[in-house]
XYZ file of C-alpha atoms in Angstrom:
454
model
C -4.189 3.274 -12.078
C -2.264 4.791 -9.215
C -3.228 4.896 -5.601
C -4.358 8.472 -5.619
C -6.684 7.931 -8.467
C -8.163 4.852 -6.825
C -8.796 6.790 -3.625
C -10.543 9.556 -5.478
C -12.793 7.008 -7.256
C -13.646 5.397 -3.865
C -14.525 8.781 -2.363
C -16.580 9.825 -5.406
C -18.519 6.516 -5.349
C -18.986 6.362 -1.610
C -22.555 5.207 -1.998
C -21.163 2.010 -3.531
C -18.194 1.676 -1.185
C -19.981 2.099 2.153
C -22.572 -0.734 1.707
C -19.956 -3.129 0.394
C -17.552 -2.421 3.217
C -20.516 -2.881 5.644
C -21.141 -6.349 4.193
C -17.416 -7.117 4.355
C -17.169 -6.177 7.998
C -20.402 -8.071 8.743
C -19.053 -11.170 7.078
C -15.797 -10.897 8.971
C -17.622 -10.583 12.250
C -19.814 -13.597 11.464
C -16.814 -15.766 10.690
C -14.957 -14.652 13.740
C -17.946 -15.651 15.783
C -18.516 -19.002 14.039
C -14.947 -20.300 13.744
C -13.995 -22.081 16.979
C -10.435 -21.774 18.259
C -8.068 -24.660 18.415
C -6.580 -25.806 21.803
C -2.940 -26.778 22.414
C -1.133 -28.331 25.332
C 2.420 -29.587 25.902
C 4.495 -31.996 27.962
C 8.178 -32.951 28.299
C 9.312 -36.500 29.175
C 12.794 -37.208 30.393
C 14.540 -40.610 29.849
C 16.545 -41.750 32.884
C 19.368 -44.205 32.303
C 20.004 -47.337 34.390
C 22.452 -47.510 37.138
C 25.139 -49.816 35.743
C 27.420 -51.625 38.216
C 30.245 -54.083 37.614
C 29.226 -57.702 37.254
C 25.605 -56.969 36.446
C 23.857 -57.594 33.208
C 23.928 -54.508 30.991
C 21.049 -52.919 29.037
C 22.176 -53.059 25.441
C 20.224 -49.770 24.783
C 22.508 -48.024 27.294
C 25.743 -49.099 25.673
C 25.413 -46.934 22.507
C 27.265 -43.531 22.781
C 24.769 -40.797 23.576
C 22.358 -43.758 24.062
C 19.646 -41.868 25.915
C 19.321 -39.258 23.094
C 19.285 -42.052 20.488
C 16.709 -43.948 22.434
C 14.569 -40.848 22.775
C 14.693 -40.344 18.981
C 13.749 -43.975 18.366
C 10.817 -43.813 20.758
C 9.656 -40.509 19.165
C 9.594 -42.150 15.731
C 7.630 -45.206 17.044
C 5.012 -43.110 18.887
C 4.678 -40.828 15.819
C 3.886 -43.726 13.593
C 0.512 -43.946 11.814
C -0.316 -47.218 13.560
C -0.027 -45.592 16.978
C -2.048 -42.601 15.904
C -4.827 -44.897 14.588
C -4.734 -46.893 17.880
C -5.153 -43.559 19.898
C -7.935 -42.494 17.529
C -9.721 -45.806 18.084
C -9.587 -45.121 21.751
C -11.294 -41.772 21.370
C -8.226 -39.513 21.445
C -7.150 -37.046 18.753
C -4.319 -38.100 16.420
C -3.164 -34.435 15.923
C 0.078 -34.380 17.968
C 3.753 -33.844 17.281
C 6.738 -35.364 19.039
C 10.230 -33.906 18.867
C 13.463 -34.570 20.779
C 15.576 -31.752 22.163
C 19.025 -32.041 20.495
C 21.722 -33.922 22.397
C 19.364 -34.544 25.274
C 17.073 -37.400 26.372
C 14.072 -35.096 26.531
C 10.945 -35.910 24.421
C 8.614 -33.046 23.743
C 4.946 -33.663 23.090
C 2.597 -31.064 21.600
C -1.133 -31.948 21.228
C -3.733 -29.870 19.363
C -7.535 -30.487 19.661
C -10.765 -28.657 19.045
C -11.524 -28.834 22.819
C -9.361 -28.256 25.903
C -10.538 -31.504 27.448
C -9.620 -33.441 24.309
C -6.150 -31.834 24.188
C -5.320 -32.755 27.837
C -6.687 -36.339 27.610
C -4.676 -36.994 24.416
C -1.542 -35.509 25.971
C -1.754 -37.944 28.955
C -2.387 -40.842 26.615
C 0.664 -40.060 24.388
C 2.846 -39.727 27.486
C 1.642 -43.212 28.663
C 2.325 -44.642 25.130
C 5.905 -43.319 25.365
C 6.485 -45.216 28.601
C 4.778 -48.369 27.299
C 6.577 -48.372 23.950
C 9.849 -47.819 25.724
C 9.394 -50.777 28.011
C 8.248 -52.951 25.064
C 11.420 -52.143 23.083
C 13.728 -52.826 26.058
C 11.912 -56.107 26.663
C 12.404 -57.171 23.024
C 16.115 -56.354 23.287
C 16.301 -58.696 26.311
C 17.288 -55.933 28.674
C 17.235 -56.929 32.332
C 14.322 -55.217 34.015
C 16.473 -53.743 36.705
C 18.443 -51.913 33.995
C 15.484 -50.488 32.187
C 15.545 -46.877 30.952
C 12.706 -45.153 32.802
C 10.622 -42.044 32.071
C 9.990 -39.042 34.248
C 7.489 -36.277 33.484
C 9.379 -33.059 33.422
C 6.617 -30.725 32.534
C 2.894 -30.945 31.674
C 0.504 -28.124 30.939
C -2.270 -27.924 33.508
C -4.646 -26.455 30.942
C -4.929 -26.121 27.160
C -4.157 -22.784 25.456
C -6.703 -21.400 22.986
C -5.234 -20.659 19.533
C -7.039 -18.051 17.401
C -4.675 -18.246 14.409
C -7.106 -20.007 12.095
C -9.919 -17.663 12.943
C -7.719 -14.672 12.405
C -6.543 -15.935 9.084
C -10.130 -16.463 7.937
C -11.106 -12.918 9.092
C -8.129 -11.405 7.225
C -8.975 -13.316 4.096
C -12.662 -12.076 4.246
C -11.524 -8.476 4.833
C -8.992 -8.703 2.001
C -11.429 -10.197 -0.481
C -14.139 -7.724 0.521
C -11.856 -4.747 0.143
C -10.677 -5.961 -3.246
C -14.186 -6.607 -4.453
C -15.312 -3.174 -3.244
C -12.462 -1.496 -5.232
C -13.242 -3.462 -8.324
C -16.931 -2.763 -8.184
C -16.349 0.983 -7.474
C -13.940 1.309 -10.372
C -16.312 -0.608 -12.734
C -19.329 1.508 -11.754
C -17.219 4.643 -12.093
C -16.151 3.598 -15.573
C -19.783 2.812 -16.594
C -21.112 6.071 -15.337
C -18.263 8.078 -16.865
C -18.922 6.389 -20.214
C -22.667 6.964 -19.880
C -21.989 10.660 -19.099
C -19.847 10.982 -22.221
C -22.529 9.336 -24.286
C -25.112 11.675 -22.950
C -22.921 14.732 -23.739
C -22.359 13.469 -27.231
C -26.133 13.032 -27.738
C -26.770 16.437 -26.229
C -24.157 18.033 -28.446
C -25.664 16.347 -31.579
C -29.084 17.708 -30.598
C -27.607 21.110 -29.969
C -26.034 21.113 -33.409
C -29.390 20.677 -35.061
C -31.320 23.048 -32.764
C -28.848 25.937 -32.676
C -27.999 27.265 -36.146
C -24.544 28.785 -36.178
C -23.066 31.705 -37.990
C -20.590 30.615 -40.632
C -17.837 32.270 -38.658
C -18.631 30.256 -35.558
C -18.051 26.953 -37.331
C -14.608 27.911 -38.613
C -11.455 27.787 -36.697
C -10.686 31.213 -35.167
C -7.716 31.887 -37.489
C -9.601 30.962 -40.672
C -12.616 32.953 -39.568
C -10.444 36.007 -38.791
C -8.832 35.734 -42.214
C -12.000 35.096 -44.202
C -14.685 37.364 -42.820
C -13.689 38.757 -39.527
C -13.178 37.296 -36.045
C -15.787 35.016 -34.418
C -18.167 36.440 -31.913
C -16.587 37.366 -28.616
C -12.956 36.647 -29.728
C -10.533 38.664 -27.613
C -7.106 37.259 -28.473
C -5.721 34.645 -30.786
C -2.207 33.133 -30.839
C -0.763 30.847 -33.524
C 2.537 29.191 -32.455
C 3.747 27.998 -35.829
C 5.870 31.066 -36.792
C 9.072 29.083 -36.345
C 11.331 31.699 -34.622
C 11.369 34.918 -32.739
C 10.771 36.170 -29.208
C 7.298 37.692 -29.843
C 4.123 35.889 -30.516
C 1.646 38.231 -32.008
C -2.083 38.373 -31.150
C -3.529 37.817 -34.661
C -7.228 38.148 -33.597
C -7.611 41.561 -35.283
C -9.603 42.672 -32.202
C -8.635 45.861 -30.470
C -5.106 46.599 -29.354
C -2.938 43.515 -29.922
C -2.090 41.681 -26.769
C 1.214 40.086 -27.791
C 3.238 37.397 -25.909
C 6.908 37.625 -25.206
C 9.313 34.593 -24.967
C 11.781 34.971 -22.115
C 14.569 33.950 -22.731
C 14.239 33.379 -26.442
C 16.398 30.299 -26.481
C 14.279 28.565 -23.903
C 11.669 27.396 -26.461
C 11.780 24.861 -29.344
C 9.999 25.873 -32.478
C 8.241 23.493 -34.806
C 6.376 24.069 -38.118
C 3.096 23.791 -36.297
C 3.877 24.780 -32.729
C 5.991 25.567 -29.824
C 7.531 23.596 -26.922
C 8.762 25.183 -23.700
C 11.904 24.117 -21.859
C 12.161 24.374 -18.068
C 12.576 27.978 -17.028
C 10.810 29.378 -20.045
C 8.124 32.028 -19.857
C 5.666 33.004 -22.538
C 3.530 35.803 -21.290
C 2.333 39.334 -21.819
C 4.752 42.073 -21.070
C 2.305 43.690 -18.716
C -1.327 43.352 -17.581
C -3.621 41.552 -20.031
C -5.794 44.642 -20.100
C -7.856 43.719 -23.230
C -8.957 40.348 -21.742
C -9.519 41.740 -18.249
C -11.745 44.615 -19.573
C -13.673 42.234 -21.894
C -14.437 39.598 -19.251
C -13.654 40.461 -15.694
C -13.806 44.288 -15.803
C -16.665 46.492 -14.599
C -18.241 46.379 -18.063
C -17.065 42.825 -18.854
C -19.182 39.940 -20.020
C -18.629 37.897 -16.892
C -18.046 34.768 -19.004
C -15.259 33.354 -21.066
C -13.862 30.478 -23.136
C -10.352 29.192 -23.662
C -9.836 27.136 -26.789
C -6.509 25.384 -27.382
C -5.070 23.080 -29.938
C -2.226 21.124 -28.427
C -0.101 17.897 -28.864
C 0.441 16.502 -25.336
C 3.301 14.134 -24.824
C 2.337 10.589 -23.923
C 5.362 9.156 -22.164
C 4.757 8.001 -18.542
C 7.387 10.347 -17.125
C 5.826 13.524 -18.580
C 4.253 15.717 -15.924
C 1.195 17.875 -16.325
C 1.557 21.642 -16.122
C -0.231 24.908 -16.588
C -1.333 25.647 -20.145
C -3.117 29.040 -19.669
C -2.850 31.208 -16.593
C -4.224 34.642 -15.853
C -3.230 36.006 -12.545
C -0.667 37.970 -10.478
C 2.702 37.003 -9.100
C 1.405 37.586 -5.586
C -0.889 34.567 -5.990
C -4.192 35.991 -7.235
C -5.605 33.670 -9.939
C -8.414 34.509 -12.467
C -7.827 31.578 -14.831
C -5.813 28.435 -14.326
C -6.132 25.754 -17.018
C -3.666 22.977 -16.646
C -3.088 19.319 -17.605
C -3.918 16.803 -14.864
C -1.029 14.712 -13.429
C -3.303 11.837 -12.371
C -5.340 11.221 -15.458
C -8.562 12.748 -14.062
C -10.184 15.857 -15.423
C -11.619 18.320 -12.843
C -12.871 21.856 -12.558
C -13.473 24.058 -9.592
C -13.760 27.864 -9.549
C -10.935 29.483 -11.552
C -9.047 26.206 -11.832
C -9.560 23.398 -14.259
C -7.512 20.321 -15.185
C -7.774 18.239 -18.281
C -6.450 14.743 -18.889
C -4.430 13.780 -21.937
C -5.781 10.263 -21.788
C -7.182 9.509 -25.210
C -10.924 8.947 -25.427
C -12.456 5.918 -27.234
C -13.813 8.270 -29.820
C -12.953 11.942 -30.434
C -15.545 12.678 -33.041
C -12.925 12.669 -35.833
C -13.770 9.428 -37.552
C -11.699 6.995 -35.455
C -9.495 6.639 -32.462
C -7.072 9.389 -31.487
C -3.359 8.798 -32.288
C -0.354 10.588 -30.906
C 0.053 12.513 -34.229
C -3.409 14.155 -33.933
C -3.694 17.430 -31.999
C -5.979 17.438 -28.922
C -8.715 20.116 -28.742
C -9.263 21.499 -25.199
C -12.005 24.079 -24.339
C -12.792 25.563 -20.968
C -15.954 27.662 -20.647
C -17.312 29.563 -17.630
C -20.748 31.151 -17.472
C -23.501 31.708 -14.871
C -21.598 29.939 -12.099
C -20.920 26.869 -14.277
C -17.599 25.600 -15.638
C -17.567 23.169 -18.542
C -14.443 21.338 -19.676
C -14.309 19.660 -23.122
C -11.638 17.381 -24.609
C -11.896 16.596 -28.300
C -15.494 17.786 -28.411
C -16.630 15.658 -25.435
C -17.622 17.336 -22.145
C -15.406 15.593 -19.516
C -16.269 17.733 -16.546
C -19.164 19.931 -15.486
C -18.807 21.703 -12.178
C -20.668 24.507 -10.352
C -18.608 27.514 -9.382
C -19.185 31.039 -7.916
C -20.088 33.837 -10.077
C -17.152 35.559 -11.668
C -15.521 38.079 -9.344
C -13.847 41.226 -10.798
C -10.407 40.477 -11.995
C -7.286 42.173 -10.726
C -6.245 44.917 -13.144
C -2.598 43.803 -12.842
C -3.172 40.236 -13.879
C -0.730 38.884 -16.542
C -1.509 36.288 -19.151
C 0.952 33.322 -19.229
C 0.969 30.508 -21.723
C 2.554 27.103 -21.153
C 3.697 27.962 -17.684
C 3.031 29.814 -14.500
C 3.871 33.416 -13.521
C 7.172 32.860 -11.758
C 10.493 31.207 -12.772
C 9.861 28.408 -10.246
C 6.601 27.240 -11.824
C 6.493 24.084 -14.010
C 6.074 24.393 -17.712
C 3.548 22.434 -19.705
C 4.985 19.327 -21.385
C 3.932 19.132 -25.041
C 3.483 21.276 -28.104
C 1.216 24.209 -28.160
C -0.396 24.902 -31.605
C -2.931 27.645 -31.034
C -4.909 29.295 -28.324
C -7.930 31.549 -28.577
C -9.488 33.604 -25.823
C -13.189 34.557 -25.851
C -15.380 36.932 -23.796
C -18.257 34.469 -24.067
C -18.938 30.799 -23.427
C -18.772 28.694 -26.547
C -21.736 26.364 -27.165
C -21.374 22.626 -27.320
C -22.407 22.650 -30.981
C -19.689 25.244 -31.818
C -17.052 23.115 -30.072
C -18.115 20.037 -31.998
C -17.963 21.784 -35.252
C -14.446 23.128 -34.428
C -13.251 19.553 -33.711
C -14.813 18.329 -36.993
C -13.181 21.067 -39.038
C -9.856 20.670 -37.282
C -7.236 23.291 -36.681
C-alpha cells in the first residue's frame, strides 16, 4: 500500500482516525506531565603539581613524564569505582555521575545527574571532596612528603543544576509514534472489513435481483452472441470486437443504426492478438468524427439520459504498468461526457462523468474460483438518475451520486484505449470487446454476463 492510498483511507475513515488521534495526544500530554525531568550539574578540578627544589625530597608521583595527567587518570578511575559509588550512596548521595580527564591535561571533569537539583549539587560537592581525599590518600601511601603533595583547585562548578527533558521527550515521541501507527492499522483494518461487507451486500443484492427480475433471453447473452442469434440486446448502441487480427478499421458490429466504426492511427501502433488488441504509446483508436449515434441515443435532446459501458479486458499485472483511459467520449478542447479509466492507485472511484476501476483481483469473481491473469476482467459502468455504479467481475465496487446528465457536445469523439490527443496516456493491457448502451444495465444482467463469459 502506497502513501497516497493510506492517506485516502484515513480521510475516508475520519470517524475512526479522529478519536484515536485524540486518545494519542491525550496520552502524550499525560506522559509529558507525569515524567519528571532529570537534573545535571558539572565541575572541573585542576591538579596542581608540587614546587620541586634541589635537595628536597621528591614526590614520586611527580617524577613520571606527564605525571599530572597520569595522576588525574588514576584518581578518576579510583573515584569511579563501585566501592566509592556505594560509599556515596550510603551517605545519601546519588551514584549517577561520570568522571573524565581532559586529554593531555591535569583537569578532571565531573558530571552528576539526579532527579532533583538539590541532589545533583550535593553529590557534585561530595565527589569533588572525594577526589581531594583520594588524591591525598594515594600520595600518603606512596610516602610522598606532605610539602610535595599534588593539590586540587576547583576550576569550575555549576551554581545550579540544569533540567534535562530528553527522557520525557523520548516517551512523548514513542507514545505519538505508537498511537499514529495504531490509528493507521485500525483505520486500514476497518476499511477492509467495511469494503468486504459492502461487496458481500452487493453480491446478496445481485442474487436477489436475479431471482426477482426475469430477463429476456437476449439480455443474458453476451452482446455479440445476442446480436448474432436473435438481434441486439435492449438499448445497445455500439459493439466492438477487437479480435479481428489486423487492419486499421474496427467495425461497429452492433447491427444498430448507422455503424460507428473506429479507426486505428497509425495502423502500426497497435499489437493484434487472436482475442484482442494492445495499444502502444502514441496510438489512437477513435471515431473519425463525432460519435453522433451515441450522442443522440444518450445525451441528445431526445436521448435516454442514461448509459452503460461494458468491457471485457485483460489488464497487465506488473507493478510498473500505469493505468490509463479505457473509454473516453469528449472533445479535444477538454469537454468530457464519459471518462472510464483504470486507477493508478488500486482504488476504484466514480464522480460525475469520470470513473476509475482497479485491476486488483477480487477474492471471488463469481466464476467458480479466484481470478487468474489468464481470465479476462469484466468492467461495467452505468449511470442513471444521478447515480453512477461501477462493477468489476460482477461485483459493485463503487456507488456514487452524480448530477443529472447534461446535454452532450455534438462534436464529442469516442476514443478507446486512450485519450483524445497524442499526449494522452494509452491504457496498458489487452482490449477484448466493448459495448455501449443507451440504458443502465441491471445488476442481475451484469452477473449473468459474467457467468456466461465473453
